[in-house]
Phi, psi and omega in degrees: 000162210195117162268115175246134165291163151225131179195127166076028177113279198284183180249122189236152167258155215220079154269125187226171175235123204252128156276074183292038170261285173287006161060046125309138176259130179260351181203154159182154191228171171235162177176146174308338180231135169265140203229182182285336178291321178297306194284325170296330188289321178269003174241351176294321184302302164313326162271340165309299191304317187253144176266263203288118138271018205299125168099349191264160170242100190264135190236132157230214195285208141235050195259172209300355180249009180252011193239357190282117181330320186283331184279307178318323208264301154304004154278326199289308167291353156228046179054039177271151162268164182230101183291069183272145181274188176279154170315141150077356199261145216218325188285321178292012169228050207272027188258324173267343162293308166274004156277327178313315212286315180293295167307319206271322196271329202266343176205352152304263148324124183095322169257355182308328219264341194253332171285127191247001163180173151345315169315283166295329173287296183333303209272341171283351191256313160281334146292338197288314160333268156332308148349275203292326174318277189261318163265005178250112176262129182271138191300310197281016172256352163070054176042046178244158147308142134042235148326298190288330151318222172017299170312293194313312218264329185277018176278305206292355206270000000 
Protein backbone atom coordinates (compact mmCIF):
# COMPACT_ATOMS: atom_id res chain seq x y z
CA UNK A 1 0.00 0.00 0.00
CA UNK A 2 1.15 3.51 -0.97
CA UNK A 3 0.00 7.16 -0.28
CA UNK A 4 0.82 9.75 -2.58
CA UNK A 5 0.71 13.45 -1.69
CA UNK A 6 0.88 16.89 -3.55
CA UNK A 7 2.31 19.80 -2.47
CA UNK A 8 3.73 22.93 -4.60
CA UNK A 9 2.64 20.81 -7.56
CA UNK A 10 4.49 17.56 -7.26
CA UNK A 11 3.96 14.33 -5.96
CA UNK A 12 5.55 12.12 -3.26
CA UNK A 13 4.65 8.62 -2.49
CA UNK A 14 4.98 7.34 0.55
CA UNK A 15 5.39 3.65 1.31
CA UNK A 16 5.25 2.13 4.57
CA UNK A 17 4.90 -0.90 6.60
CA UNK A 18 2.65 -1.31 9.87
CA UNK A 19 2.33 -3.96 12.63
CA UNK A 20 -0.69 -4.67 13.24
CA UNK A 21 -0.73 -5.75 16.69
CA UNK A 22 0.89 -2.46 17.78
CA UNK A 23 0.10 0.13 14.72
CA UNK A 24 3.63 0.46 14.45
CA UNK A 25 5.34 1.67 11.88
CA UNK A 26 7.92 -0.32 11.04
CA UNK A 27 9.77 0.56 7.94
CA UNK A 28 9.09 3.21 5.17
CA UNK A 29 10.33 4.93 2.41
CA UNK A 30 9.37 8.17 0.19
CA UNK A 31 10.01 9.07 -3.30
CA UNK A 32 8.70 10.75 -5.84
CA UNK A 33 7.32 7.85 -8.16
CA UNK A 34 6.34 5.15 -7.00
CA UNK A 35 9.19 2.57 -8.63
CA UNK A 36 10.78 -1.01 -7.32
CA UNK A 37 13.60 0.77 -5.94
CA UNK A 38 11.39 2.24 -3.38
CA UNK A 39 9.99 -0.84 -2.50
CA UNK A 40 13.38 -2.73 -1.97
CA UNK A 41 14.48 0.08 0.41
CA UNK A 42 11.58 -0.18 2.74
CA UNK A 43 11.83 -4.01 3.25
CA UNK A 44 16.07 -3.79 3.46
CA UNK A 45 15.04 -1.41 6.43
CA UNK A 46 12.48 -3.79 7.70
CA UNK A 47 14.64 -6.84 7.68
CA UNK A 48 17.49 -4.49 8.78
CA UNK A 49 15.22 -3.55 12.08
CA UNK A 50 13.98 -7.40 12.86
CA UNK A 51 16.53 -10.10 12.14
CA UNK A 52 13.95 -12.89 12.07
CA UNK A 53 10.51 -12.39 10.46
CA UNK A 54 9.74 -16.62 9.96
CA UNK A 55 6.17 -16.74 9.82
CA UNK A 56 4.81 -13.24 9.87
CA UNK A 57 2.11 -12.39 7.19
CA UNK A 58 2.78 -9.34 5.46
CA UNK A 59 -0.71 -7.76 3.67
CA UNK A 60 -1.10 -5.49 0.85
CA UNK A 61 -2.77 -4.06 -1.93
CA UNK A 62 -2.48 -5.83 -5.40
CA UNK A 63 -0.70 -3.31 -6.77
CA UNK A 64 2.27 -4.04 -9.22
CA UNK A 65 5.14 -3.82 -6.96
CA UNK A 66 3.80 -6.23 -4.22
CA UNK A 67 2.77 -8.91 -7.29
CA UNK A 68 6.41 -7.94 -8.41
CA UNK A 69 8.86 -11.08 -8.26
CA UNK A 70 11.71 -9.61 -6.43
CA UNK A 71 9.26 -8.51 -3.51
CA UNK A 72 7.30 -12.34 -3.56
CA UNK A 73 10.86 -13.73 -3.59
CA UNK A 74 12.06 -11.74 -0.99
CA UNK A 75 9.37 -12.65 1.43
CA UNK A 76 9.45 -15.95 0.56
CA UNK A 77 13.57 -16.33 1.74
CA UNK A 78 12.72 -15.37 4.78
CA UNK A 79 9.80 -17.23 5.38
CA UNK A 80 7.27 -14.74 5.47
CA UNK A 81 4.15 -15.50 4.24
CA UNK A 82 2.29 -13.15 1.63
CA UNK A 83 -0.85 -12.01 1.99
CA UNK A 84 -3.21 -9.84 -0.70
CA UNK A 85 -6.60 -7.99 -0.49
CA UNK A 86 -9.43 -8.40 -2.69
CA UNK A 87 -9.43 -5.86 -5.62
CA UNK A 88 -10.97 -2.53 -5.41
CA UNK A 89 -11.52 -3.31 -1.70
CA UNK A 90 -10.24 -0.48 0.73
CA UNK A 91 -11.79 -2.61 3.98
CA UNK A 92 -9.15 -5.32 3.96
CA UNK A 93 -6.23 -2.97 4.27
CA UNK A 94 -8.11 -0.73 6.98
CA UNK A 95 -5.09 -1.01 9.34
CA UNK A 96 -2.91 1.30 7.11
CA UNK A 97 -5.94 3.06 5.62
CA UNK A 98 -6.40 4.43 8.75
CA UNK A 99 -2.92 5.42 9.48
CA UNK A 100 -2.70 7.11 6.19
CA UNK A 101 -6.11 8.97 7.67
CA UNK A 102 -4.17 10.10 10.51
CA UNK A 103 -1.08 10.97 9.08
CA UNK A 104 -3.25 13.30 6.29
CA UNK A 105 -5.12 14.90 9.16
CA UNK A 106 -1.89 15.36 11.77
CA UNK A 107 0.43 16.46 9.48
CA UNK A 108 -0.75 17.11 6.27
CA UNK A 109 -4.14 19.03 5.54
CA UNK A 110 -3.89 22.35 5.98
CA UNK A 111 0.39 22.21 6.02
CA UNK A 112 1.07 21.53 2.40
CA UNK A 113 1.79 25.01 1.78
CA UNK A 114 5.08 25.01 4.66
CA UNK A 115 6.71 21.87 2.83
CA UNK A 116 8.84 24.12 0.41
CA UNK A 117 10.55 20.85 -1.24
CA UNK A 118 10.96 17.00 -1.01
CA UNK A 119 13.19 17.54 1.61
CA UNK A 120 11.49 19.62 4.14
CA UNK A 121 8.34 16.85 3.86
CA UNK A 122 11.14 14.12 3.83
CA UNK A 123 12.43 15.37 7.18
CA UNK A 124 8.77 16.36 8.76
CA UNK A 125 7.51 13.49 7.65
CA UNK A 126 10.48 11.29 10.00
CA UNK A 127 9.63 13.26 12.72
CA UNK A 128 5.89 13.13 12.24
CA UNK A 129 7.08 9.18 12.60
CA UNK A 130 9.02 9.13 15.22
CA UNK A 131 6.11 10.80 16.96
CA UNK A 132 3.54 8.71 15.87
CA UNK A 133 6.15 5.70 17.16
CA UNK A 134 6.82 7.16 20.63
CA UNK A 135 4.41 9.61 21.73
CA UNK A 136 1.11 9.34 20.17
CA UNK A 137 -1.14 7.17 22.13
CA UNK A 138 -3.13 5.23 20.84
CA UNK A 139 -6.81 3.11 22.34
CA UNK A 140 -5.71 0.00 20.69
CA UNK A 141 -2.75 0.15 22.56
CA UNK A 142 -3.87 0.47 25.69
CA UNK A 143 -3.21 4.45 25.87
CA UNK A 144 0.58 3.28 25.01
CA UNK A 145 2.57 4.70 21.84
CA UNK A 146 3.36 2.07 19.66
CA UNK A 147 6.99 1.34 20.70
CA UNK A 148 6.22 1.24 24.07
CA UNK A 149 3.25 -1.40 23.27
CA UNK A 150 5.28 -3.81 21.86
CA UNK A 151 8.45 -3.33 24.28
CA UNK A 152 5.18 -4.14 27.49
CA UNK A 153 4.03 -7.05 25.38
CA UNK A 154 7.02 -8.70 24.55
CA UNK A 155 8.09 -8.57 28.69
CA UNK A 156 4.68 -10.40 29.06
CA UNK A 157 5.30 -12.89 26.87
Amino acid sequence: MYLSLTFHGESVILSPIIDMYTNEVISYDLSMSPNLNQIKRMLETAFKKFKSLTGLIFHSDQGWQYQHNYYRQELKNRGIIQSMSRRGNCIDNCIIETFFGRLKNEMYYGYEKEYESFESFSKALDEYINYYNNERIQRKTKWMPPVKYRITSMCFA
